Amino acid sequence: MATDYVIAKQVSKHFGHQQVLNQIDLTLPAGMIYGLIGPSGAGKTTLIKSILGMEAVDSGTVKVMDTVMPNRAVMAQVGYMAQSDALYETLTARENLTLFGQLMSVPKIKLAQMIDYAAGLVDLTSQLDKRVSGYSGGMRRRLSLAIALIQDPQLLILDEPTVGIDPELRQQIWTELNKLKDTGKSMLVTTHVMDEAERCDYLMLIRHGIALAEGTPAALKQQYAVDTIEQVFLKAGRMQDANDGNR
Amino acid sequence: MRTMAIVRRVFKQMLRDKRTLALMFLAPLLIMTLMYFLFQNNTTQVASLGVHHVDQSVVNVIDTKNVTIHHYDSSQARKMIKQHDLDGYLTQKNGQLTITYSNSNPTNTSLIKASLQSGLVKVKMKTLVTVTKKQRAALESQQAALKKLTAAQTQATVTKLKTAIAQAQARGDQATAEKLQKQLKQATATTSSSTQSAKATSYTTKSHYIYGSSDSTFFENFLPAFLGFFVFFFVFLISGVSLLNERTTGTLSRLLATPIRRSEIIMGYLIGYGGFAIIQTVLTVVFTITVFKIHLVGSIWLVFLTNLLLALVALTLGIFISTFANSEFQMIQFIPLIVVPQIFFAGLVPVDGMASWLQAIAHIMPLYYGANALTAVVTKGAGLGDIGVNLLILVGFMVVLTMLNIVGMKRYRKV
């Protein structure tokens, strides 16, 4: 068993004339919360989709669980939470979870147990038999997270997991994510909330498709000689713009 | 089984969407019922005809159940038609009949035309009949005179022969007597045959119908084509819109982030919506047979099979077309482009009589093959062998479209 769940090397991707990813290297070992931070349109989602194998890369390679992506079978080992809540509105939360559980090949006898586990984790147990059309934005986000957890995957890829979730529940979710990490799972999380970035074990700053900086939060702060990740981000951004201007 | 997970989801979603369910199952019944009453009764359309100074004999023959006659005192046809909302106006000057049509409704114009023509033929026939009657009377009196004459002549011959026979017998000349006897027989025979007069043959028609009966209406003609059309239309719309929704809400992309195969998604759709198409077909077919007492000549199972294949083609076509639409509204825009033209080639207008380029178009329309097969089964009792080619072509459509759909989903996931 390899200890690195994700190994991306020199990944580049462009849509039309726009370079969305520019030679990104990313390594995600077991038992780590890896944060991708950057403004909207920086290429975070494209990087995630490339790792999942949904997007073809122009150059470079992506390996997940030691398998070159895209690979359909490996997808069963990855819990994915998309940026927009892709849920079936007319179905109940339980039915949504059941559907994705079946698609993720969760054994029939384990499915009910897994639904209870995932719903409990995001505090939706009492609302399981309500239709999604009656859910609030935060509840939808939590259900999406529960769906990502349904097959108890070793690797979780979460695209903006805490958008629209109130602070108390966000606290709760991060506690859970840390618990999951302690069991040897790894998470790749995108965010643009800087205080969340502080909670990650390792960070990569992406801007205009380029990996500006990476390292543990503490190391980054030290490197840029600032007090917060937010300041790191701003400083790194200004340096990038200055470099672009010099060209 | 991932396909079955998709099927279950499709079923649950459909069952919860009561409006769509009602549209799929009740709308065809509603439209069928309307059509039944529209086309069912062969009620006579009546055209109104104004007449002015027309011989009563002519008026009498024109006055049919399709034309009502109104008498007016004016020869100004145009004015009278406008004033009294007539369909036609007939005037007479000596032997010359002049008719003016309003022609606002071509059907009524042709009704008047037809009864005027047949009426005039009748009038001609009548005069012809009276003429022949007179001729016959004259002929008969001549014949009678002739008969009298021949009778007298025969009588004379007979008496002459009889005396000759008596004389011959008295002479003991047996041979001559026999010869004369024969002549006598011939003479009497001619008289009896000439009394037989020729009788005129009068013709009567007895109608036999190979398919249907004398009660057959347009409704029965169109019914099979419409059965196919309903299934095609509703399945196309519902499957197209629902896949479009999956695309726009991101659930399709989310589905493809699981290990599901692209083909499993398409198969799930085929089975799920195909199931509803079967229910819809059974409902409409059973409804028309039991409520409208439509005579189904062929096998009901072939009707179901053909409709199922049509539904699957519509399903794959709907999914395929939905990739070119970005909203439900744009999906609706494909209906007049893709669905409506098909009904013209479903047998309402005979395809054989179309221009060759139109016939070529007909042959790329799935509904052309489906409706042809359905019509053959329902009205002519065609078997699997007769419609097999049509069904195979439908399967071909389905396979090609399914392939295109599976390949098309590569846009959302590379494997």
XYZ file of C-alpha atoms in Angstrom:
662
model
C 0.000 0.000 0.000
C 1.412 3.281 -1.120
C 1.311 6.043 1.425
C 0.571 8.698 -1.194
C -3.084 8.709 -2.212
C -2.689 11.347 -4.903
C 0.353 12.116 -7.000
C -0.120 14.759 -9.672
C 2.867 15.712 -11.785
C 3.221 18.721 -14.081
C -0.505 18.929 -14.725
C -1.454 21.488 -17.369
C -4.822 22.221 -18.838
C -6.289 24.955 -20.991
C -9.752 25.850 -22.200
C -9.476 27.673 -25.476
C -6.757 30.281 -25.076
C -6.958 30.358 -21.307
C -4.378 28.416 -19.378
C -6.350 27.055 -16.418
C -3.668 24.869 -14.879
C 0.009 25.458 -15.403
C 2.376 22.644 -14.434
C 0.891 21.860 -11.049
C 2.596 19.296 -8.805
C 0.571 17.899 -5.929
C 1.249 15.018 -3.574
C -1.286 13.948 -0.972
C -0.067 11.345 1.504
C -2.300 9.264 3.768
C -3.711 10.949 6.870
C -3.530 14.553 5.783
C -5.910 17.443 5.170
C -4.611 19.208 2.111
C -6.052 22.639 1.417
C -6.270 24.267 -1.987
C -6.822 27.976 -1.601
C -7.261 30.607 -4.210
C -9.786 33.030 -5.618
C -12.712 31.953 -7.785
C -11.582 30.983 -11.238
C -8.083 30.148 -10.061
C -8.357 26.582 -11.349
C -9.124 24.759 -8.090
C -12.168 22.943 -9.404
C -10.436 22.049 -12.655
C -7.534 20.564 -10.682
C -9.975 18.517 -8.613
C -11.793 17.269 -11.683
C -8.499 16.347 -13.294
C -7.574 14.339 -10.203
C -10.953 12.594 -10.336
C -10.394 11.777 -13.984
C -13.439 13.656 -15.171
C -11.353 16.212 -16.983
C -8.625 15.219 -19.403
C -5.329 16.978 -18.834
C -3.256 18.407 -21.677
C -0.002 17.247 -20.228
C 1.314 15.707 -17.013
C 0.019 12.689 -15.129
C -2.339 12.083 -12.236
C -2.172 8.976 -10.107
C -4.794 8.152 -7.484
C -4.249 5.102 -5.291
C -1.297 4.208 -7.519
C -3.525 4.112 -10.584
C -3.180 6.451 -13.523
C -6.318 8.521 -13.945
C -8.765 8.591 -15.576
C -9.829 5.239 -14.208
C -13.425 4.325 -13.518
C -12.825 1.673 -10.873
C -10.719 3.952 -8.655
C -13.618 6.393 -8.429
C -15.317 4.041 -5.976
C -12.511 4.760 -3.507
C -12.910 8.518 -3.693
C -15.620 10.447 -1.886
C -16.472 13.528 -3.896
C -18.436 16.574 -2.934
C -19.077 18.917 -5.828
C -19.060 22.677 -5.585
C -22.757 22.898 -6.478
C -25.203 20.639 -4.698
C -26.138 18.038 -7.246
C -29.073 16.391 -5.524
C -32.329 14.863 -6.686
C -34.912 17.325 -5.423
C -37.946 15.061 -5.572
C -36.230 12.304 -3.603
C -35.738 12.266 0.147
C -32.290 12.564 1.666
C -32.350 8.854 2.464
C -33.185 8.010 -1.138
C -30.381 10.233 -2.399
C -27.957 8.513 -0.041
C -29.262 5.084 -1.052
C -28.835 5.843 -4.737
C -25.249 7.013 -4.400
C -24.496 4.190 -1.983
C -25.633 1.707 -4.612
C -23.650 3.463 -7.315
C -20.593 3.364 -5.049
C -21.081 -0.374 -4.588
C -21.814 -0.223 -0.873
C -22.940 -3.753 0.096
C -26.685 -3.997 0.658
C -26.408 -5.123 4.288
C -24.041 -2.287 5.144
C -26.016 0.417 3.363
C -28.527 1.299 6.109
C -25.728 1.453 8.643
C -23.639 3.686 6.393
C -26.568 6.021 5.808
C -27.042 6.404 9.570
C -23.324 7.002 10.018
C -23.047 9.593 7.243
C -26.258 11.373 8.227
C -25.205 11.444 11.881
C -21.898 12.993 10.930
C -23.591 15.966 9.278
C -26.460 16.122 11.775
C -29.235 15.228 9.349
C -30.532 12.058 11.023
C -33.876 13.592 11.959
C -34.428 15.039 8.495
C -33.531 11.931 6.504
C -37.032 11.232 5.212
C -37.742 14.767 4.121
C -37.584 15.585 0.448
C -34.564 17.575 -0.649
C -36.816 20.198 -2.257
C -37.716 21.287 1.289
C -34.079 21.566 2.402
C -32.280 24.806 3.138
C -28.990 25.645 1.465
C -26.982 24.524 4.482
C -28.864 21.239 4.736
C -28.181 20.535 1.078
C -24.490 21.177 1.610
C -24.463 18.766 4.534
C -26.309 16.129 2.558
C -23.744 16.483 -0.236
C -21.036 15.871 2.319
C -22.903 12.832 3.661
C -23.108 11.451 0.122
C -19.329 11.855 -0.227
C -18.899 9.806 2.924
C -21.388 7.051 2.053
C -18.867 4.400 1.003
C -16.439 5.268 3.813
C -13.688 6.221 1.343
C -10.000 6.557 2.164
C -9.761 9.686 0.080
C -12.206 12.596 0.207
C -12.200 15.367 -2.353
C -14.310 18.246 -1.100
C -14.980 21.280 -3.263
C -15.917 24.177 -0.978
C -17.500 21.924 1.664
C -18.546 24.546 4.174
C -20.158 27.220 2.000
C -23.484 28.231 3.498
C -23.023 26.250 6.678
C -23.382 28.086 9.975
C -20.276 28.506 12.178
C -21.340 26.004 14.815
C -21.900 23.232 12.311
C -18.778 24.179 10.444
C -16.865 23.688 13.677
C -18.523 20.309 14.033
C -17.674 19.269 10.485
C -14.040 20.196 10.916
C -13.894 18.147 14.106
C -15.267 15.211 12.148
C -12.809 15.743 9.320
C -9.981 15.662 11.843
C -11.356 12.450 13.328
C -11.481 10.928 9.865
C -7.918 12.029 9.304
C -6.860 10.251 12.464
C -8.194 6.977 11.017
C -5.749 7.337 8.140
C -8.035 9.038 5.617
C -6.895 11.939 3.520
C -8.820 14.962 2.365
C -8.284 17.385 -0.463
C -10.295 20.495 0.386
C -10.749 23.669 -1.589
C -11.761 26.795 0.214
C -11.489 30.500 0.077
C -12.284 30.952 3.756
C -8.926 31.754 5.261
C -9.617 30.607 8.794
C -10.410 27.203 7.381
C -7.107 27.230 5.574
C -5.448 27.506 8.949
C -6.940 24.177 9.929
C -5.330 22.328 7.038
C -2.140 20.366 7.475
C -0.734 21.536 4.205
C -1.706 24.308 1.821
C -1.314 25.119 -1.818
C -2.054 28.626 -3.040
C -3.359 28.700 -6.592
C -3.828 31.833 -8.624
C -4.290 32.067 -12.399
C -3.594 28.351 -12.674
C -0.183 28.634 -11.061
C 0.857 27.147 -7.723
C 2.102 30.289 -6.037
C 3.248 28.764 -2.788
C 2.863 25.635 -0.754
C 3.721 24.344 2.673
C 2.248 23.961 6.139
C 0.354 27.037 7.347
C 3.080 27.807 9.840
C 5.852 27.487 7.258
C 4.000 29.728 4.821
C 3.475 32.426 7.416
C 7.124 32.249 8.255
C 8.190 32.328 4.635
C 6.191 35.461 3.896
C 6.860 36.939 7.339
C 3.204 37.596 8.109
C 0.747 36.600 10.846
C -2.151 35.071 8.930
C -2.751 32.931 5.877
C -4.833 35.739 4.483
C -1.822 37.983 4.481
C 0.262 35.246 2.923
C -2.284 35.031 0.173
C -2.406 38.760 -0.444
C 1.359 39.091 -0.420
C 1.881 36.167 -2.745
C -0.760 37.593 -5.094
C 0.911 40.986 -5.205
C 4.251 39.374 -5.926
C 2.717 37.421 -8.771
C 1.186 40.544 -10.278
C 4.506 42.375 -9.909
C 6.296 39.529 -11.688
C 3.732 39.561 -14.470
C 4.217 43.317 -14.799
C 7.980 42.900 -15.054
C 7.689 40.487 -17.915
C -26.493 -3.404 -10.027
C -25.978 0.255 -10.892
C -28.389 0.254 -13.815
C -31.176 -0.863 -11.511
C -30.314 1.920 -9.059
C -30.887 4.397 -11.899
C -34.110 2.622 -12.903
C -35.443 2.795 -9.346
C -34.582 6.463 -9.177
C -36.355 7.198 -12.483
C -39.443 5.366 -11.243
C -39.493 7.194 -7.916
C -39.052 10.571 -9.579
C -41.804 9.897 -12.095
C -44.240 8.590 -9.508
C -43.771 11.733 -7.414
C -44.301 14.043 -10.343
C -48.072 13.700 -10.542
C -48.498 16.318 -13.227
C -46.103 14.624 -15.610
C -47.683 11.263 -14.875
C -51.101 12.646 -15.664
C -49.775 14.210 -18.851
C -48.283 10.924 -19.951
C -51.253 8.710 -19.117
C -54.368 10.863 -19.326
C -53.548 13.321 -22.098
C -53.508 10.611 -24.809
C -56.873 9.313 -23.608
C -58.321 12.805 -23.649
C -57.075 13.508 -27.166
C -58.240 10.087 -28.384
C -61.712 10.713 -27.008
C -61.856 14.082 -28.713
C -60.709 12.571 -31.986
C -63.206 9.769 -31.641
C -66.112 12.177 -31.531
C -64.630 14.436 -34.184
C -64.097 11.723 -36.755
C -66.537 9.094 -35.595
C -69.958 10.167 -36.829
C -70.170 10.458 -40.578
C -72.689 13.242 -39.991
C -73.615 14.941 -43.180
C -72.311 18.345 -43.825
C -75.065 20.472 -45.274
C -74.538 23.201 -47.838
C -77.167 25.844 -48.454
C -78.092 26.615 -52.040
C -80.262 29.483 -53.176
C -82.305 28.976 -56.348
C -84.093 31.409 -58.581
C -86.469 30.407 -61.375
C -85.159 26.918 -61.734
C -87.322 24.120 -63.083
C -88.887 22.159 -60.275
C -87.680 18.894 -61.822
C -84.093 20.118 -61.488
C -84.619 21.436 -57.964
C -86.114 18.135 -56.885
C -83.054 16.132 -57.889
C -80.541 18.544 -56.386
C -82.393 18.541 -53.096
C -80.387 15.845 -51.283
C -79.502 15.377 -47.657
C -76.284 17.301 -48.334
C -77.880 20.354 -49.846
C -80.775 22.425 -48.598
C -82.639 24.538 -51.083
C -83.869 28.080 -50.479
C -86.010 29.866 -53.020
C -85.402 33.538 -53.648
C -86.867 36.160 -55.919
C -83.683 37.690 -57.152
C -81.265 36.761 -59.899
C -78.391 38.667 -58.261
C -76.365 35.723 -57.031
C -73.528 37.655 -55.442
C -75.828 39.846 -53.407
C -78.070 37.001 -52.288
C -75.149 34.820 -51.223
C -73.771 37.607 -49.064
C -77.121 38.588 -47.708
C -78.298 35.110 -46.745
C -74.941 33.477 -46.095
C -75.439 30.867 -48.792
C -72.860 28.480 -50.174
C -74.140 28.729 -53.718
C -76.779 30.316 -55.934
C -78.421 28.706 -58.934
C -80.325 30.610 -61.619
C -81.886 29.520 -64.862
C -82.385 31.295 -68.161
C -84.210 29.088 -70.648
C -82.113 25.912 -70.708
C -79.016 27.540 -69.260
C -78.279 26.956 -65.585
C -75.846 29.361 -63.928
C -74.324 28.583 -60.567
C -72.328 30.943 -58.372
C -70.325 29.556 -55.471
C -69.495 31.464 -52.343
C -66.447 29.144 -52.011
C -65.690 30.349 -48.498
C -65.837 26.691 -47.560
C -64.467 24.456 -50.324
C -66.141 21.388 -48.835
C -69.561 22.932 -49.263
C -68.697 24.036 -52.775
C -67.834 20.498 -53.745
C -70.985 19.219 -52.047
C -73.151 21.464 -54.219
C -71.072 20.637 -57.281
C -71.536 16.935 -56.690
C -75.269 17.044 -56.123
C -75.800 19.390 -59.062
C -73.870 17.064 -61.327
C -75.563 13.905 -60.147
C -78.898 15.731 -60.271
C -78.400 16.733 -63.861
C -77.372 13.209 -64.756
C -80.599 12.019 -63.138
C -82.632 14.511 -65.149
C -80.959 13.357 -68.342
C -81.619 9.767 -67.445
C -85.275 10.523 -66.829
C -85.715 12.114 -70.223
C -83.837 9.234 -71.739
C -86.116 6.801 -69.954
C -89.275 8.519 -71.179
C -87.930 8.516 -74.715
C -87.104 4.822 -74.555
C -90.479 4.084 -73.014
C -92.202 5.704 -75.954
C -89.956 3.842 -78.356
C -90.689 0.644 -76.545
C -94.434 1.176 -76.772
C -94.135 1.728 -80.507
C -91.920 -1.297 -80.819
C -94.289 -3.402 -78.807
C -97.294 -2.515 -80.974
C -95.240 -3.356 -84.061
C -94.214 -6.581 -82.452
C -97.826 -7.429 -81.641
C -98.863 -6.846 -85.241
C -95.941 -8.955 -86.388
C -96.859 -11.662 -83.943
C -100.405 -11.730 -85.234
C -99.084 -12.009 -88.725
C -96.658 -14.822 -87.913
C -99.316 -16.593 -85.885
C -101.665 -16.487 -88.844
C -98.867 -17.636 -91.124
C -97.911 -20.481 -88.802
C -101.514 -21.438 -88.498
C -101.719 -21.609 -92.276
C -98.471 -23.623 -92.499
C -99.616 -25.949 -89.756
C -102.940 -26.611 -91.403
C -101.186 -27.051 -94.723
C -98.700 -29.465 -93.234
C -101.325 -31.327 -91.305
C -103.370 -31.922 -94.449
C -100.195 -32.950 -96.272
C -99.365 -35.409 -93.471
C -102.904 -36.814 -93.570
C -102.629 -37.160 -97.307
C -99.228 -38.851 -97.059
C -100.434 -41.197 -94.360
C -103.477 -42.019 -96.487
C -101.090 -42.769 -99.339
C -99.050 -44.934 -96.966
C -95.931 -42.895 -97.675
C -94.413 -43.133 -94.179
C -91.129 -41.394 -95.056
C -92.749 -38.232 -96.331
C -95.138 -38.212 -93.375
C -92.211 -38.247 -90.915
C -90.415 -35.476 -92.784
C -93.503 -33.333 -92.682
C -94.012 -34.135 -88.990
C -90.562 -32.691 -88.283
C -91.343 -29.535 -90.262
C -94.538 -29.197 -88.262
C -92.636 -29.416 -85.004
C -90.186 -26.763 -86.171
C -93.009 -24.495 -87.231
C -94.694 -24.689 -83.825
C -91.324 -24.312 -82.034
C -90.553 -20.974 -83.721
C -93.819 -19.516 -82.619
C -93.258 -20.395 -78.946
C -89.713 -19.014 -78.893
C -90.678 -15.737 -80.481
C -93.160 -15.067 -77.684
C -90.322 -14.917 -75.164
C -89.398 -11.220 -74.844
C -86.084 -9.999 -73.600
C -86.133 -8.817 -69.963
C -83.888 -5.866 -68.920
C -81.200 -6.645 -66.354
C -81.301 -4.386 -63.330
C -78.042 -4.129 -61.350
C -77.755 -4.132 -57.578
C -74.542 -3.769 -55.603
C -73.512 -5.779 -52.609
C -70.435 -4.496 -50.791
C -67.754 -6.581 -49.121
C -64.969 -5.114 -47.033
C -61.666 -6.942 -46.620
C -60.496 -4.725 -43.743
C -62.864 -3.064 -41.342
C -66.541 -2.662 -42.157
C -68.957 -0.188 -43.702
C -68.819 1.606 -40.347
C -65.078 2.278 -40.691
C -64.290 5.903 -39.986
C -61.290 8.166 -40.300
C -60.756 7.585 -36.625
C -60.055 3.915 -37.165
C -57.749 4.778 -40.027
C -55.716 7.249 -38.035
C -55.854 5.467 -34.718
C -52.784 3.227 -35.147
C -50.660 6.131 -36.336
C -51.790 8.207 -33.391
C -51.101 5.413 -30.933
C -47.529 5.463 -32.137
C -47.349 9.228 -32.204
C -48.496 9.691 -28.611
C -45.928 7.309 -27.257
C -43.247 8.887 -29.407
C -44.136 12.435 -28.461
C -44.476 12.024 -24.708
C -41.483 9.790 -24.248
C -39.339 12.117 -26.364
C -40.373 15.115 -24.327
C -40.163 13.590 -20.867
C -36.881 11.760 -21.330
C -35.300 14.719 -23.087
C -36.306 17.192 -20.403
C -35.314 14.925 -17.545
C -31.841 14.318 -18.930
C -31.545 18.017 -19.586
C -32.394 18.603 -15.923
C -29.717 16.173 -14.869
C -27.263 18.103 -16.950
C -28.230 21.571 -15.769
C -28.545 20.711 -12.063
C -25.179 18.951 -12.142
C -26.508 15.559 -11.079
C -25.294 14.015 -14.325
C -21.801 15.207 -13.621
C -22.189 13.979 -10.038
C -23.349 10.562 -11.248
C -20.287 10.390 -13.440
C -18.065 10.978 -10.396
C -19.073 7.472 -9.298
C -17.778 4.296 -10.939
C -20.966 3.985 -13.006
C -20.486 3.259 -16.704
C -21.895 5.740 -19.174
C -23.792 2.884 -20.772
C -25.325 1.995 -17.396
C -26.832 5.465 -17.132
C -28.315 5.219 -20.626
C -29.604 1.695 -19.962
C -31.169 2.860 -16.710
C -33.000 5.537 -18.624
C -34.097 3.105 -21.313
C -35.511 0.651 -18.797
C -37.000 3.269 -16.487
C -38.784 5.418 -19.045
C -39.414 2.392 -21.273
C -41.455 0.989 -18.386
C -43.661 4.061 -18.318
C -43.980 3.933 -22.091
C -45.292 0.363 -21.794
C -47.873 1.410 -19.220
C -48.911 4.312 -21.435
C -49.267 2.057 -24.474
C -51.259 -0.585 -22.626
C -53.535 2.082 -21.211
C -54.247 3.785 -24.542
C -54.636 0.561 -26.511
C -56.921 -1.062 -23.967
C -58.895 2.164 -23.665
C -59.510 2.481 -27.400
C -60.398 -1.187 -27.785
C -62.806 -1.381 -24.872
C -64.348 2.082 -24.861
C -64.469 2.828 -28.581
C -64.896 -0.813 -29.602
C -62.157 -0.497 -32.168
C -61.694 -3.666 -34.134
C -58.117 -4.860 -33.738
C -57.421 -7.333 -36.524
C -53.862 -8.311 -35.631
C -52.136 -9.334 -32.429
C -52.274 -6.920 -29.509
C -48.783 -8.076 -28.505
C -47.377 -6.851 -31.805
C -48.970 -3.481 -31.117
C -47.261 -3.389 -27.723
C -43.939 -4.505 -29.184
C -43.993 -1.915 -31.947
C -44.943 0.835 -29.537
C -42.215 -0.198 -27.134
C -39.619 0.016 -29.894
C -40.972 3.402 -30.941
C -40.756 4.540 -27.323
C -37.146 3.425 -27.065
C -36.276 5.295 -30.255
C -38.045 8.383 -28.897
C -36.176 7.977 -25.618
C -32.742 7.784 -27.184
C -33.637 10.580 -29.595
C -34.867 12.743 -26.714
C -31.667 12.188 -24.764
C -29.600 12.870 -27.858
C -31.450 16.054 -28.748
C -31.314 17.293 -25.154
C -27.548 17.664 -25.480
C -28.207 20.483 -27.949
C -30.546 22.323 -25.594
C -29.537 24.481 -22.661
C -32.951 24.858 -21.070
C -36.378 23.279 -21.069
C -37.555 26.069 -23.320
C -34.933 25.194 -25.896
C -35.977 21.554 -25.603
C -39.557 22.535 -26.416
C -38.222 24.316 -29.502
C -37.174 20.965 -30.933
C -40.740 19.679 -30.948
C -41.858 21.495 -34.110
C -38.535 20.593 -35.709
C -38.194 16.950 -34.767
C -41.559 15.596 -33.648
C -44.310 17.396 -35.543
C -42.989 16.676 -39.070
C -43.014 12.985 -38.252
C -46.786 12.886 -38.006
C -47.098 13.860 -41.675
C -45.193 10.736 -42.594
C -47.088 8.468 -40.241
C -49.702 7.534 -42.800
C -52.182 10.393 -42.508
C -51.062 11.374 -45.975
C -50.233 8.348 -48.140
C -46.472 8.321 -48.535
C -46.646 6.478 -51.873
C -48.293 9.503 -53.442
C -45.648 11.951 -52.271
C -42.951 13.526 -54.371
C -39.860 11.351 -54.417
C -37.806 13.744 -52.300
C -40.570 13.738 -49.693
C -40.592 9.964 -49.763
C -36.873 10.060 -49.078
C -37.523 12.216 -46.028
C -40.188 9.798 -44.861
C -37.628 7.039 -44.802
C -35.473 8.802 -42.214
C -38.414 9.281 -39.854
C -38.724 6.637 -37.144
C -42.453 7.252 -36.847
C -42.913 6.350 -40.520
C -41.752 2.800 -39.821
C -43.541 2.532 -36.494
C -46.866 3.882 -37.710
C -46.754 1.751 -40.848
C -46.235 -1.349 -38.758
C -48.983 -0.353 -36.337
C -51.473 0.368 -39.122
C -50.664 -2.947 -40.765
C -51.216 -4.839 -37.524
C -54.359 -3.031 -36.405
C -56.226 -2.799 -39.709
C -54.830 -5.663 -41.788
C -53.786 -8.144 -39.160
C -50.158 -8.189 -40.275
C -47.920 -10.680 -38.502
C -44.374 -10.428 -37.232
C -43.086 -11.507 -40.635
C -44.852 -8.646 -42.382
C -43.623 -5.887 -40.097
C -40.271 -7.458 -39.185
C -38.284 -5.138 -41.448
C -39.921 -2.076 -39.933
C -39.172 -3.288 -36.422
C -35.559 -4.019 -37.326
C -35.153 -0.504 -38.690
C -36.517 0.872 -35.412
C -34.021 -1.251 -33.512
C -31.345 0.172 -35.801
C -32.367 3.743 -34.963
C -32.273 2.884 -31.280
C -28.854 1.245 -31.384
C -27.256 4.089 -33.334
C -28.732 6.758 -31.060
C -27.734 4.837 -27.941
C -24.157 4.643 -29.179
C -24.146 8.359 -29.900
C -25.478 9.077 -26.422
C -22.868 6.937 -24.725
C -20.091 8.584 -26.701
C -21.663 12.015 -26.144
C -21.389 11.609 -22.369
C -17.630 11.671 -22.708
C -18.035 15.404 -22.518
C -18.656 15.003 -18.780
C -16.200 12.265 -18.011
C -13.330 10.922 -19.985
C -13.865 7.270 -19.119
